[in-house]
Short mmCIF file of C-alpha atoms in Angstrom, two decimals:
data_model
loop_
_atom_site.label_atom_id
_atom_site.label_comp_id
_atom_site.label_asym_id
_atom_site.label_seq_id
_atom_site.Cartn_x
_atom_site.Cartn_y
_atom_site.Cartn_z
CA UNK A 316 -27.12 -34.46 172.42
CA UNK A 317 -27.30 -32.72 169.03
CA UNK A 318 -26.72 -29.07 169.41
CA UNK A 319 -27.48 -26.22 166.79
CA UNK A 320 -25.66 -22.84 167.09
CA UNK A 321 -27.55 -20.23 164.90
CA UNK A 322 -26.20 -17.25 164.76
CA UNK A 323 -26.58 -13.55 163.26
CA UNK A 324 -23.47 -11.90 162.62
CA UNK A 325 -22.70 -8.73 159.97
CA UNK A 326 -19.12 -8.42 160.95
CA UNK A 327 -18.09 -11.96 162.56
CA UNK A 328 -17.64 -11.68 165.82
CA UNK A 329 -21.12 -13.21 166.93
CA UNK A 330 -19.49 -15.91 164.32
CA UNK A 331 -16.36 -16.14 166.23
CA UNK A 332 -18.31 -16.75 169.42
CA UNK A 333 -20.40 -19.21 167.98
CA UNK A 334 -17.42 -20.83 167.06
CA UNK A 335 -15.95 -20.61 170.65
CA UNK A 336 -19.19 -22.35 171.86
CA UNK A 337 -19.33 -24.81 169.76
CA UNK A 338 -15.94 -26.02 170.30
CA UNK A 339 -16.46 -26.11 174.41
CA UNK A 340 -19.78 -27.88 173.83
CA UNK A 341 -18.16 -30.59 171.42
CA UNK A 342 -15.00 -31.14 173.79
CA UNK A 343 -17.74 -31.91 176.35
CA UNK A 344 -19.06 -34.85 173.89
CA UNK A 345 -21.39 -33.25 172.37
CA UNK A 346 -22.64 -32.81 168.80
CA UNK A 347 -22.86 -29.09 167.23
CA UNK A 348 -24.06 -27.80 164.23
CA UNK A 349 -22.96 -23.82 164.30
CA UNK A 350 -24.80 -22.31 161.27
CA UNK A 351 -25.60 -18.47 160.09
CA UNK A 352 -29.13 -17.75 160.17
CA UNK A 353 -28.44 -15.82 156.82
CA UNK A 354 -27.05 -19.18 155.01
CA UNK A 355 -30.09 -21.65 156.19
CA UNK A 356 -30.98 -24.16 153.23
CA UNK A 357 -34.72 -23.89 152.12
CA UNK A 358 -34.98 -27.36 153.15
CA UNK A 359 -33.33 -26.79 156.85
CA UNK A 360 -34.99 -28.70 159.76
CA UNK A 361 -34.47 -28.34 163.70
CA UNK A 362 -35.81 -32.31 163.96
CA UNK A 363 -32.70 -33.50 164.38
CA UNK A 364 -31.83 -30.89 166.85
CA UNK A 365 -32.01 -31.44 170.84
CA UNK A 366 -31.49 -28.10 172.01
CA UNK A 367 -30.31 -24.90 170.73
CA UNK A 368 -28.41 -21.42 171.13
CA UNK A 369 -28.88 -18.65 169.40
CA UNK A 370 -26.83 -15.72 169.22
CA UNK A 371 -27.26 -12.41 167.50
CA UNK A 372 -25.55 -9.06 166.64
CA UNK A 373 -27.45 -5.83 167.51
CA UNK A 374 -26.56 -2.95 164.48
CA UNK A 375 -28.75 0.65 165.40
CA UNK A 376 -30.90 -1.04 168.03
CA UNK A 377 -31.60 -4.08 165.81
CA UNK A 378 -30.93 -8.60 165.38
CA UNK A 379 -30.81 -9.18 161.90
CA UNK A 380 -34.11 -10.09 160.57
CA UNK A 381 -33.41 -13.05 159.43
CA UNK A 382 -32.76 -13.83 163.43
CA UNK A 383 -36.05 -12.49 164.55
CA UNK A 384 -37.66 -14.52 161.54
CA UNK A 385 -36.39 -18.05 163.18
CA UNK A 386 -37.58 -17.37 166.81
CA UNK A 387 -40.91 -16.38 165.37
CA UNK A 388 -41.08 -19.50 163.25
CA UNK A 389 -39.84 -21.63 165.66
CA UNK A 390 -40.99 -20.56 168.62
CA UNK A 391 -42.73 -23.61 169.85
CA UNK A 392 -39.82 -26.05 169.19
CA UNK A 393 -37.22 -22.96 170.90
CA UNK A 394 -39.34 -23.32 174.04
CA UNK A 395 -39.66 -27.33 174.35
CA UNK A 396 -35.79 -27.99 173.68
CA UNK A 397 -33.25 -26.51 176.01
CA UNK A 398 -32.34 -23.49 174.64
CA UNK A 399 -30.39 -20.21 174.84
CA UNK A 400 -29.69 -17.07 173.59
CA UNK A 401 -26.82 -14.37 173.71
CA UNK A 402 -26.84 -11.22 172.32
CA UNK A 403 -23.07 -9.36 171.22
CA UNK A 404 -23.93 -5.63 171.13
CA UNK A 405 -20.96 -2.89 172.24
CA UNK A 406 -23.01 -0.90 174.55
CA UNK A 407 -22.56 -3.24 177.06
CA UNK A 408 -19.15 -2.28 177.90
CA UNK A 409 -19.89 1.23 177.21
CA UNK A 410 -19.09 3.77 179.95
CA UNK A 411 -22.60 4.99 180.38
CA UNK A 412 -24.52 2.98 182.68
CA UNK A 413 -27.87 4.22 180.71
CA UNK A 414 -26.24 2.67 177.44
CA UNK A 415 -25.06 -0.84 179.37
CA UNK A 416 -28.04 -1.38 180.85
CA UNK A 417 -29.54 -0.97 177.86
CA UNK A 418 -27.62 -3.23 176.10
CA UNK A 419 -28.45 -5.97 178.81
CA UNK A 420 -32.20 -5.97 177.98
CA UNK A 421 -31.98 -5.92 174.25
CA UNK A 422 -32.58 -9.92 174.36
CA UNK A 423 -35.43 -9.54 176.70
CA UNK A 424 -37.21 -7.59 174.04
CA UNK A 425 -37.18 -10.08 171.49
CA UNK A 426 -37.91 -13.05 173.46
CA UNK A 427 -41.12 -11.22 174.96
CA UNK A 428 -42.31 -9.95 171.30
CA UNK A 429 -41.84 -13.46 170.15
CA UNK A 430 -42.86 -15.22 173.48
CA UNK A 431 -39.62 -17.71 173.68
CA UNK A 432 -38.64 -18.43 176.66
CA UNK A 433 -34.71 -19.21 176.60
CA UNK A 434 -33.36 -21.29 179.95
CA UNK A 435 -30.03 -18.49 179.56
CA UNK A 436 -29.59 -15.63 178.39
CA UNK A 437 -26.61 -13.39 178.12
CA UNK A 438 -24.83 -10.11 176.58
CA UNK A 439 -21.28 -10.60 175.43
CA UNK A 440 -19.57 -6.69 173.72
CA UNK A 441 -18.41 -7.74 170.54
CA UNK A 442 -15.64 -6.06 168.49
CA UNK A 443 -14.95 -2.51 166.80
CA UNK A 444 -13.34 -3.54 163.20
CA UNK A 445 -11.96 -0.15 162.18
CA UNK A 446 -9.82 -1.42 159.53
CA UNK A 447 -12.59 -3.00 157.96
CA UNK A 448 -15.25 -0.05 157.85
CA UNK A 449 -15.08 2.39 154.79
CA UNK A 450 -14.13 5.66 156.05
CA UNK A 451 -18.14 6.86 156.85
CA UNK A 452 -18.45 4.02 158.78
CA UNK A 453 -15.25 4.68 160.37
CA UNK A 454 -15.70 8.32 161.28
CA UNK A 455 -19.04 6.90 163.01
CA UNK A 456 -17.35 4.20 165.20
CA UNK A 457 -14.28 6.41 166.12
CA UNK A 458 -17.04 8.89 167.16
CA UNK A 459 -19.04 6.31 169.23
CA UNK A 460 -16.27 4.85 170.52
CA UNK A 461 -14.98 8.33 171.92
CA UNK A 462 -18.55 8.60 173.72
CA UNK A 463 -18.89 5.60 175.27
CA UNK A 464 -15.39 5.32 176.28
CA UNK A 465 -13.94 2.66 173.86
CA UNK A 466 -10.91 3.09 171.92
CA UNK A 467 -10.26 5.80 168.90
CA UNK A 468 -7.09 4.49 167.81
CA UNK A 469 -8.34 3.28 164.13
CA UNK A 470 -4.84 1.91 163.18
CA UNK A 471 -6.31 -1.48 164.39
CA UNK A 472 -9.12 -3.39 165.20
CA UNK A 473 -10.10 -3.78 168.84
CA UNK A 474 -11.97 -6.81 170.50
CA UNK A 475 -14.11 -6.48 173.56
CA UNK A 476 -15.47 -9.99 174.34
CA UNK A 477 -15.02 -11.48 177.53
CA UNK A 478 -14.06 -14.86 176.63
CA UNK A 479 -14.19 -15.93 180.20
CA UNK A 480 -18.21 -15.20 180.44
CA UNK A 481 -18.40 -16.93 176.71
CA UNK A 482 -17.04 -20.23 178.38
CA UNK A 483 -18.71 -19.81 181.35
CA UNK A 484 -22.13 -19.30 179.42
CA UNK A 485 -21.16 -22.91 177.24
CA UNK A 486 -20.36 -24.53 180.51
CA UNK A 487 -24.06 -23.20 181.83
CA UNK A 488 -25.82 -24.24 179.11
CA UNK A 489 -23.38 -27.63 179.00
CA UNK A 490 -25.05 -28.10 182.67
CA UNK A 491 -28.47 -27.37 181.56
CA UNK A 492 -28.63 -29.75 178.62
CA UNK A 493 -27.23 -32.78 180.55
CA UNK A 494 -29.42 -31.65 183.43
CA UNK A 495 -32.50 -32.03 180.93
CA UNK A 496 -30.65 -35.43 179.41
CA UNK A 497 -30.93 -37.25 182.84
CA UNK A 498 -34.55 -36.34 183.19
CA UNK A 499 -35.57 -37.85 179.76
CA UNK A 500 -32.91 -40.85 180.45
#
């Protein structure tokens, strides 16, 4: 199968998971394409594509629009392919159960506004990049961070992804797409 990995990532870790996915789904045999959703060619095409995962970053309660633009344009094709979708958002390892579960349904609201209807679906915490962030943007993370129980130390960057559930979300989706491969065969 020919796989496409679009993704929406502001500070690369939805990127780096992407990345992680794709390499698990090609070692299975598999063909992936892992491609921003920012960086699409005016003349891209899903026709060559047999199935799909998308991932995006949520930043203040938001996917990148360019994310939300794609599901809504391609809809139709999303739902008649195997496809998937993860979401990386930091609340989901936050120590407030109001913020987690929160975090956990973020997907859910885009696929029902858009009315795609993924075969997976999961929520992966992403990454807090202090030494990356200008000092505003800094003071904001360090203060989030202290809330929801996450690290203040902004000496260094800090990663939160479960690599584990990554895998075991490529091996899912690995499972569904040969699953739907020896119905068609």
């Amino acid at each position: 199968m020919n796989l496409l990995i679009l993704y929406g990532s502001l500070e690369g870790q939805t990127k780096k998971i992407s990345d992680r996915l794709a390499g698990i789904i090609r070692d299975k045999g598999h063909q992936v394409t892992a491609q921003s959703g920012e960086d699409l060619p005016a003349t891209f095409s899903v026709d060559n594509f047999d199935a799909a995962i998308l991932g995006g970053s949520i930043h203040m309660g938001k996917y990148p629009a360019y994310l939300n633009s794609f599901v809504a344009s391609h809809r139709d094709w999303l739902n008649a392919v195997p496809s998937a979708f993860f979401t990386v958002c930091m609340a989901v390892n936050s120590a407030n159960t109001k913020s987690r579960d929160e975090a956990k349904h973020y997907g859910d609201k885009l696929t029902a506004q858009t009315g795609w209807t993924p075969k997976l679906t999961q929520t992966f915490a992403g990454a807090v990049k202090y030494t990356q962030y200008n000092f505003f943007t800094r003071f904001i993370m360090r203060w989030i961070s202290s809330r929801e129980g996450g690290s203040t130390d902004t000496s260094r960057d800090h990663e939160y992804t479960d690599w584990a559930a990554v895998e075991r979300f490529a091996e899912d989706f690995i499972g569904v797409i040969e699953q739907q491969g020896n119905k068609s065969g």
